[in-house]
Amino acid sequence: MSYITTLRDAPQVLTNGTSACQGCGGELIMRKIMQLAGTNSIFAVPPGCMAGAGAVGWREQNGCRAPMHIPLLDNTASFLTGVSQLYQRKGRGDVNIIGIAGDGATADCGFQSLSGAAERNEKFLYVCYDNEGYMNTGYQRSSTTSHGSKTSTTPTGSVINGKQQNSKYLPLIMAMHNVEYCATASPSNMADFTRKVQRAIEASKEGFAYLHVFSPCPTGWAFKPDQSIRVADRAVKSNMFPLWECDKGSFKLNFVNKNPITIDEFVQGIGKFKKLQPEDIAILQACADERYEQVRKLCEA
């Protein structure tokens, strides 16, 4: 059975209607992860777009057909550590323990508890849907926001022209924790995404598993809602978001990009990059090239 067939035939766990923005990458990511995990799962979704866009439900009805908790913004990994250890003591190691969090709750506020859980090799899966900012509160910059991005805290103007720093490359940081499994994924490459979610759930029975998923945001990034998958596809094809995995310490490139498109092509039609100057494009291009080369060398090693 193909990965796409598996995804097609799996029953929905998240209810059909959500209040997520049209074209939301995060909603698609969360829906498909829950679908692949099934109802024999416990989910933690901290405050952010996905906690507020349907997982909490409506009126007195839960939006998720499996147990779903909303921990604090900074303690998702600590919360899941407790849940995982409790279920192991009860002899219920078959239950899927999964966190689904934005980049703010992952790379910034929650990084201390995340790093600690990874270092201890706790048995659960942590997924970051990376939309490069604090979108649920008006799009403030996060440490994964790309250089030159216009946000509410990094405006474009005469003093600064968007964010002045390159993004923190969190997936590689997590891989360096020597976790059981670590991978990047994109909704534009759904077969690869599905395989990695299944592998990550499997690996979480042995130790810590981490997925970092590219999550284009039409509202915050200012592009048309029907362009989300195309934006994600261009991110992969430009090496802005390379696809790789580290399984038990062994690195592998999943999309060998011999002829990448340019960063100039990637940013076309994305409003947050509208004011980029040639020097900003050059910085983004150098960052993408360097990261791809770094990952490629790890895979060859």
Short mmCIF file of C-alpha atoms in Angstrom, two decimals:
data_model
loop_
_atom_site.label_atom_id
_atom_site.label_comp_id
_atom_site.label_asym_id
_atom_site.label_seq_id
_atom_site.Cartn_x
_atom_site.Cartn_y
_atom_site.Cartn_z
CA MET A 1 0.00 0.00 0.00
CA SER A 2 1.39 3.41 -0.94
CA TYR A 3 1.82 6.20 1.58
CA ILE A 4 -0.81 8.30 -0.19
CA THR A 5 -3.29 5.40 -0.07
CA THR A 6 -2.57 4.99 3.64
CA LEU A 7 -3.32 8.67 4.21
CA ARG A 8 -6.45 8.56 2.07
CA ASP A 9 -7.92 5.57 3.88
CA ALA A 10 -7.11 6.62 7.46
CA PRO A 11 -10.16 8.01 9.32
CA GLN A 12 -10.20 11.65 10.39
CA VAL A 13 -9.37 12.41 14.02
CA LEU A 14 -9.70 16.20 13.82
CA THR A 15 -13.28 17.27 13.08
CA ASN A 16 -14.06 18.60 9.62
CA GLY A 17 -14.62 22.27 10.37
CA THR A 18 -11.96 24.49 11.92
CA SER A 19 -11.54 28.23 12.28
CA ALA A 20 -8.05 28.23 10.76
CA CYS A 21 -7.32 30.76 8.02
CA GLN A 22 -7.91 29.68 4.42
CA GLY A 23 -4.85 27.95 3.02
CA CYS A 24 -3.34 27.39 6.49
CA GLY A 25 -0.34 25.07 6.35
CA GLY A 26 -0.54 24.31 10.07
CA GLU A 27 -4.12 23.04 9.89
CA LEU A 28 -3.22 20.62 7.09
CA ILE A 29 -0.15 19.43 9.01
CA MET A 30 -2.03 18.87 12.27
CA ARG A 31 -4.97 17.17 10.52
CA LYS A 32 -2.75 14.69 8.67
CA ILE A 33 -0.58 13.89 11.71
CA MET A 34 -3.67 13.16 13.81
CA GLN A 35 -5.13 11.11 10.96
CA LEU A 36 -1.98 8.97 10.72
CA ALA A 37 -1.65 8.60 14.49
CA GLY A 38 -5.26 7.55 15.03
CA THR A 39 -7.39 7.67 18.15
CA ASN A 40 -5.03 5.54 20.25
CA SER A 41 -3.14 8.76 20.88
CA ILE A 42 -2.81 11.63 23.32
CA PHE A 43 -2.07 15.02 21.77
CA ALA A 44 -0.68 18.20 23.33
CA VAL A 45 -1.22 21.42 21.38
CA PRO A 46 0.09 24.51 23.22
CA PRO A 47 -1.37 28.02 22.80
CA GLY A 48 -0.98 29.19 19.24
CA CYS A 49 -2.72 28.98 15.89
CA MET A 50 -3.62 25.31 16.08
CA ALA A 51 -4.84 25.32 19.67
CA GLY A 52 -7.15 28.21 18.86
CA ALA A 53 -8.22 27.13 15.38
CA GLY A 54 -10.24 24.03 16.08
CA ALA A 55 -8.40 21.57 18.32
CA VAL A 56 -10.16 23.06 21.34
CA GLY A 57 -13.58 22.49 19.76
CA TRP A 58 -16.74 24.54 19.83
CA ARG A 59 -19.33 25.11 22.55
CA GLU A 60 -19.19 21.88 24.59
CA GLN A 61 -17.88 19.68 21.77
CA ASN A 62 -14.23 18.64 21.52
CA GLY A 63 -12.61 19.34 18.14
CA CYS A 64 -10.49 16.19 18.35
CA ARG A 65 -11.70 12.58 18.51
CA ALA A 66 -8.77 11.64 20.77
CA PRO A 67 -7.61 13.12 24.11
CA MET A 68 -6.14 16.56 23.44
CA HIS A 69 -4.60 18.90 26.02
CA ILE A 70 -3.47 22.52 25.84
CA PRO A 71 -0.37 22.90 28.03
CA LEU A 72 1.43 26.19 28.57
CA LEU A 73 3.40 27.80 25.78
CA ASP A 74 6.72 26.82 27.33
CA ASN A 75 6.13 23.40 28.90
CA THR A 76 4.77 21.15 26.15
CA ALA A 77 7.75 18.79 26.27
CA SER A 78 7.67 18.67 30.10
CA PHE A 79 3.96 17.88 30.01
CA LEU A 80 4.48 15.11 27.47
CA THR A 81 7.35 13.69 29.53
CA GLY A 82 4.98 13.18 32.44
CA VAL A 83 2.27 11.67 30.25
CA SER A 84 4.73 9.33 28.54
CA GLN A 85 6.27 8.10 31.78
CA LEU A 86 2.84 7.56 33.36
CA TYR A 87 1.64 5.43 30.45
CA GLN A 88 4.87 3.42 30.45
CA ARG A 89 4.41 2.64 34.15
CA LYS A 90 0.86 1.53 33.42
CA GLY A 91 2.16 -0.81 30.70
CA ARG A 92 0.48 1.29 28.01
CA GLY A 93 3.51 2.00 25.84
CA ASP A 94 1.38 1.40 22.75
CA VAL A 95 -0.33 4.79 23.13
CA ASN A 96 1.01 7.47 20.78
CA ILE A 97 2.17 10.50 22.77
CA ILE A 98 2.43 13.48 20.40
CA GLY A 99 3.00 17.22 20.70
CA ILE A 100 2.10 19.60 17.86
CA ALA A 101 3.48 23.09 18.45
CA GLY A 102 4.37 26.25 16.56
CA ASP A 103 7.88 27.61 16.21
CA GLY A 104 7.43 30.15 19.01
CA ALA A 105 6.49 27.42 21.49
CA THR A 106 9.32 25.25 20.16
CA ALA A 107 12.38 27.29 19.23
CA ASP A 108 11.84 30.09 21.74
CA CYS A 109 9.57 29.79 24.78
CA GLY A 110 9.59 26.01 24.98
CA PHE A 111 13.14 25.25 23.93
CA GLN A 112 14.45 24.58 27.45
CA SER A 113 11.92 21.82 28.17
CA LEU A 114 12.23 20.52 24.59
CA SER A 115 16.02 20.25 24.78
CA GLY A 116 15.80 18.57 28.17
CA ALA A 117 13.32 15.96 26.96
CA ALA A 118 15.45 15.27 23.88
CA GLU A 119 18.62 14.92 25.95
CA ARG A 120 16.86 12.42 28.24
CA ASN A 121 15.53 10.57 25.17
CA GLU A 122 11.95 10.65 26.45
CA LYS A 123 9.53 8.43 24.53
CA PHE A 124 7.24 10.71 22.57
CA LEU A 125 6.97 12.54 19.25
CA TYR A 126 7.29 16.32 19.10
CA VAL A 127 6.20 18.09 15.90
CA CYS A 128 6.95 21.73 15.14
CA TYR A 129 4.82 23.39 12.45
CA ASP A 130 7.12 26.25 11.49
CA ASN A 131 5.28 29.29 10.15
CA GLU A 132 8.20 31.54 11.09
CA GLY A 133 6.51 33.72 13.69
CA TYR A 134 4.02 34.18 16.49
CA MET A 135 1.03 34.18 14.14
CA ASN A 136 -1.76 33.73 16.69
CA THR A 137 -0.97 37.08 18.33
CA GLY A 138 -0.42 39.22 15.26
CA TYR A 139 2.77 37.88 13.68
CA GLN A 140 5.72 38.87 15.83
CA ARG A 141 9.15 37.60 14.78
CA SER A 142 10.48 34.37 16.24
CA SER A 143 13.97 32.90 16.11
CA THR A 144 12.96 30.82 13.06
CA THR A 145 11.75 33.88 11.10
CA SER A 146 13.78 34.28 7.92
CA HIS A 147 16.08 37.23 7.32
CA GLY A 148 14.32 40.20 5.74
CA SER A 149 10.83 39.13 6.82
CA LYS A 150 8.35 41.89 7.59
CA THR A 151 6.61 41.23 10.91
CA SER A 152 4.84 43.43 13.46
CA THR A 153 8.07 43.63 15.47
CA THR A 154 10.44 43.82 12.47
CA PRO A 155 8.78 46.34 10.14
CA THR A 156 10.22 47.55 6.87
CA GLY A 157 11.31 51.16 6.77
CA SER A 158 14.22 53.57 6.89
CA VAL A 159 15.63 52.27 10.19
CA ILE A 160 15.46 48.50 9.56
CA ASN A 161 14.21 46.50 6.59
CA GLY A 162 12.57 43.47 8.15
CA LYS A 163 14.28 40.97 10.42
CA GLN A 164 18.03 41.51 10.54
CA GLN A 165 19.11 37.98 11.54
CA ASN A 166 19.01 34.63 9.78
CA SER A 167 16.66 32.00 11.17
CA LYS A 168 17.71 29.53 13.83
CA TYR A 169 18.10 26.13 12.13
CA LEU A 170 16.28 24.17 14.81
CA PRO A 171 15.98 20.72 13.17
CA LEU A 172 19.75 20.31 13.00
CA ILE A 173 20.05 21.48 16.62
CA MET A 174 17.58 18.77 17.60
CA ALA A 175 19.42 16.11 15.59
CA MET A 176 22.58 16.98 17.51
CA HIS A 177 20.83 15.86 20.70
CA ASN A 178 21.38 12.27 19.45
CA VAL A 179 17.65 11.58 19.44
CA GLU A 180 16.05 8.40 18.12
CA TYR A 181 14.68 10.11 15.01
CA CYS A 182 14.72 13.63 13.57
CA ALA A 183 13.45 14.83 10.19
CA THR A 184 12.22 17.79 8.18
CA ALA A 185 9.02 17.57 6.15
CA SER A 186 6.81 19.70 3.94
CA PRO A 187 3.11 19.55 2.96
CA SER A 188 4.27 19.90 -0.66
CA ASN A 189 5.88 16.43 -0.50
CA MET A 190 3.06 14.43 1.06
CA ALA A 191 4.40 10.89 0.44
CA ASP A 192 7.66 11.87 2.17
CA PHE A 193 5.67 13.59 4.94
CA THR A 194 3.49 10.51 5.51
CA ARG A 195 6.43 8.12 5.66
CA LYS A 196 8.24 10.34 8.14
CA VAL A 197 5.23 10.71 10.43
CA GLN A 198 4.81 6.92 10.50
CA ARG A 199 8.52 6.38 11.15
CA ALA A 200 8.55 9.08 13.85
CA ILE A 201 5.60 7.48 15.67
CA GLU A 202 7.38 4.12 15.50
CA ALA A 203 10.65 5.64 16.75
CA SER A 204 8.87 7.38 19.65
CA LYS A 205 8.28 3.96 21.23
CA GLU A 206 12.07 3.66 21.62
CA GLY A 207 13.02 7.25 22.41
CA PHE A 208 12.61 10.88 21.45
CA ALA A 209 11.39 11.70 17.92
CA TYR A 210 11.24 15.16 16.36
CA LEU A 211 9.66 16.45 13.13
CA HIS A 212 10.15 19.99 11.82
CA VAL A 213 7.50 20.79 9.20
CA PHE A 214 7.44 23.80 6.88
CA SER A 215 4.12 25.57 7.47
CA PRO A 216 3.36 28.41 5.00
CA CYS A 217 1.03 31.07 6.42
CA PRO A 218 -1.04 33.05 3.87
CA THR A 219 -2.25 35.55 6.48
CA GLY A 220 1.07 36.39 8.10
CA TRP A 221 3.24 36.04 5.01
CA ALA A 222 0.75 37.87 2.78
CA PHE A 223 0.21 35.55 -0.17
CA LYS A 224 -2.97 34.14 -1.74
CA PRO A 225 -4.48 31.20 0.19
CA ASP A 226 -4.47 28.94 -2.87
CA GLN A 227 -0.69 29.30 -3.15
CA SER A 228 0.31 27.56 0.12
CA ILE A 229 1.46 24.29 -1.40
CA ARG A 230 3.27 26.10 -4.21
CA VAL A 231 5.12 28.24 -1.65
CA ALA A 232 6.08 25.10 0.28
CA ASP A 233 7.21 23.44 -2.95
CA ARG A 234 9.41 26.44 -3.86
CA ALA A 235 10.92 26.39 -0.37
CA VAL A 236 12.05 22.81 -0.93
CA LYS A 237 13.21 23.37 -4.50
CA SER A 238 15.25 26.47 -3.55
CA ASN A 239 16.95 24.69 -0.60
CA MET A 240 15.33 27.21 1.72
CA PHE A 241 13.87 24.12 3.40
CA PRO A 242 15.83 20.95 2.52
CA LEU A 243 14.23 17.58 3.22
CA TRP A 244 16.37 15.17 5.25
CA GLU A 245 16.18 12.76 8.15
CA CYS A 246 18.46 11.44 10.85
CA ASP A 247 17.47 7.91 11.88
CA LYS A 248 19.46 6.54 14.82
CA GLY A 249 22.32 8.93 14.01
CA SER A 250 22.43 8.22 10.27
CA PHE A 251 21.69 11.24 8.04
CA LYS A 252 19.95 10.96 4.67
CA LEU A 253 18.89 13.56 2.10
CA ASN A 254 15.36 12.82 0.92
CA PHE A 255 15.33 15.38 -1.90
CA VAL A 256 18.67 15.62 -3.69
CA ASN A 257 18.49 19.07 -5.22
CA LYS A 258 21.09 19.25 -7.98
CA ASN A 259 19.50 22.21 -9.78
CA PRO A 260 17.82 24.40 -7.14
CA ILE A 261 15.74 27.41 -8.08
CA THR A 262 17.03 30.73 -6.77
CA ILE A 263 15.89 32.42 -3.58
CA ASP A 264 14.72 35.27 -5.80
CA GLU A 265 12.25 32.82 -7.35
CA PHE A 266 11.20 31.47 -3.94
CA VAL A 267 10.21 34.88 -2.52
CA GLN A 268 8.08 35.92 -5.51
CA GLY A 269 4.49 36.65 -4.50
CA ILE A 270 5.21 36.46 -0.74
CA GLY A 271 4.30 39.81 0.80
CA LYS A 272 6.56 39.60 3.83
CA PHE A 273 9.54 39.62 1.44
CA LYS A 274 8.17 42.45 -0.71
CA LYS A 275 10.73 45.02 0.43
CA LEU A 276 13.81 42.81 0.12
CA GLN A 277 16.85 44.56 -1.30
CA PRO A 278 19.48 42.78 -3.45
CA GLU A 279 21.73 42.48 -0.40
CA ASP A 280 18.90 40.77 1.53
CA ILE A 281 18.38 38.28 -1.30
CA ALA A 282 22.11 37.57 -1.26
CA ILE A 283 22.04 36.88 2.51
CA LEU A 284 19.09 34.48 2.16
CA GLN A 285 20.75 32.75 -0.80
CA ALA A 286 24.01 32.27 1.09
CA CYS A 287 22.13 30.91 4.13
CA ALA A 288 20.17 28.40 2.01
CA ASP A 289 23.30 27.27 0.15
CA GLU A 290 25.35 26.88 3.33
CA ARG A 291 22.68 24.88 5.15
CA TYR A 292 22.07 22.53 2.26
CA GLU A 293 25.81 21.95 1.92
CA GLN A 294 26.12 21.34 5.66
CA VAL A 295 23.32 18.74 5.61
CA ARG A 296 24.69 17.16 2.43
CA LYS A 297 28.09 16.66 4.05
CA LEU A 298 26.49 15.09 7.12
CA CYS A 299 24.61 12.69 4.84
CA GLU A 300 27.79 11.77 2.97
CA ALA A 301 29.64 11.22 6.23
#
